[in-house]
Amino acid sequence: RVAKVQGLNEGYSYFFRVKAENKYGIGLPVETTEPTLAADPIDRPTEPRDLEVTAVTNSSVSLKWLPPTYDGGSPLTTYLVERCRLGESDHTRINTDDLLQTEYTATGLSQ
């Protein structure tokens, strides 16, 4: 069975325990060994949206995109920009610093 616990204060940690009862009385409890933080579910963000190439030269490409519609319940820490040559299947990250802007120019690209 599943019981939904309500009335918790977000940001506080709680321990929980459960006891069983029958017509002869209440049994011993089982308890959580670690506290549980009351917070919205945390998950991975959804994908960025509307990726667009905005400029191209013989050695660079500029990109822009919109942020994900859902951040997973946690602020984004970076975008990872990757490239893959035509005919290959491996992607390589090309930005090395944290990137919070929704645009990036990749330079040093070769044919």
Coordinates of C-alpha atoms in Angstrom, one line a residue, residues 10-83:
E10 CA 9.0 22.4 2.3
G11 CA 12.7 22.6 3.2
Y12 CA 12.4 20.6 6.4
S13 CA 13.6 17.0 6.8
Y14 CA 11.5 14.3 8.3
F15 CA 11.8 10.8 9.7
F16 CA 8.9 8.4 9.2
R17 CA 7.7 5.2 10.8
V18 CA 4.9 2.8 10.3
K19 CA 3.2 0.4 12.7
A20 CA 0.7 -2.4 12.0
E21 CA -2.4 -2.9 14.1
N22 CA -4.9 -5.8 14.4
K23 CA -7.6 -6.8 16.9
Y24 CA -4.9 -7.8 19.4
G25 CA -3.0 -4.5 19.4
I26 CA -0.3 -2.4 17.7
G27 CA 3.0 -4.0 16.6
L28 CA 6.5 -2.5 16.7
P29 CA 7.3 0.2 14.2
V30 CA 9.6 0.2 11.2
E31 CA 11.4 3.5 10.8
T32 CA 13.3 5.3 8.0
T33 CA 17.0 5.3 8.7
E34 CA 17.7 8.6 6.9
P35 CA 15.7 11.8 6.9
T36 CA 13.7 12.8 3.9
L37 CA 13.7 16.4 2.6
A38 CA 10.3 17.7 1.8
A39 CA 10.7 19.2 -1.7
D40 CA 9.2 19.1 -5.1
P41 CA 10.4 16.0 -7.1
I42 CA 13.8 16.5 -8.7
D43 CA 14.5 15.2 -12.2
R44 CA 16.6 15.9 -15.3
P45 CA 15.6 19.0 -17.3
T46 CA 13.7 18.5 -20.6
E47 CA 15.5 19.3 -23.8
P48 CA 16.3 22.8 -24.9
R49 CA 14.0 24.0 -27.6
D50 CA 14.1 25.5 -31.1
L51 CA 17.9 25.1 -31.8
E52 CA 18.8 27.4 -34.7
V53 CA 22.0 28.1 -36.6
T54 CA 22.3 31.9 -36.8
A55 CA 25.6 32.4 -38.6
V56 CA 28.2 30.2 -40.4
T57 CA 31.8 30.8 -41.6
N58 CA 34.4 28.4 -42.8
S59 CA 35.6 27.8 -39.3
S60 CA 32.7 28.7 -37.0
V61 CA 29.0 28.4 -36.4
S62 CA 26.7 30.4 -34.1
L63 CA 23.8 28.7 -32.4
K64 CA 20.8 29.9 -30.4
W65 CA 18.0 28.1 -28.6
L66 CA 15.3 28.4 -26.1
P67 CA 15.5 27.0 -22.5
P68 CA 13.8 23.8 -21.6
T69 CA 10.2 24.0 -20.6
Y70 CA 11.0 22.2 -17.3
D71 CA 14.2 22.6 -15.3
G72 CA 13.7 19.4 -13.4
G73 CA 12.9 21.3 -10.2
S74 CA 16.4 22.6 -9.9
P75 CA 18.1 25.7 -11.6
L76 CA 20.1 24.9 -14.7
T77 CA 23.8 24.9 -14.1
T78 CA 25.1 24.8 -17.7
Y79 CA 24.3 23.9 -21.3
L80 CA 26.5 21.4 -23.0
V81 CA 27.2 22.1 -26.7
E82 CA 28.3 19.2 -28.8
R83 CA 29.3 18.5 -32.4

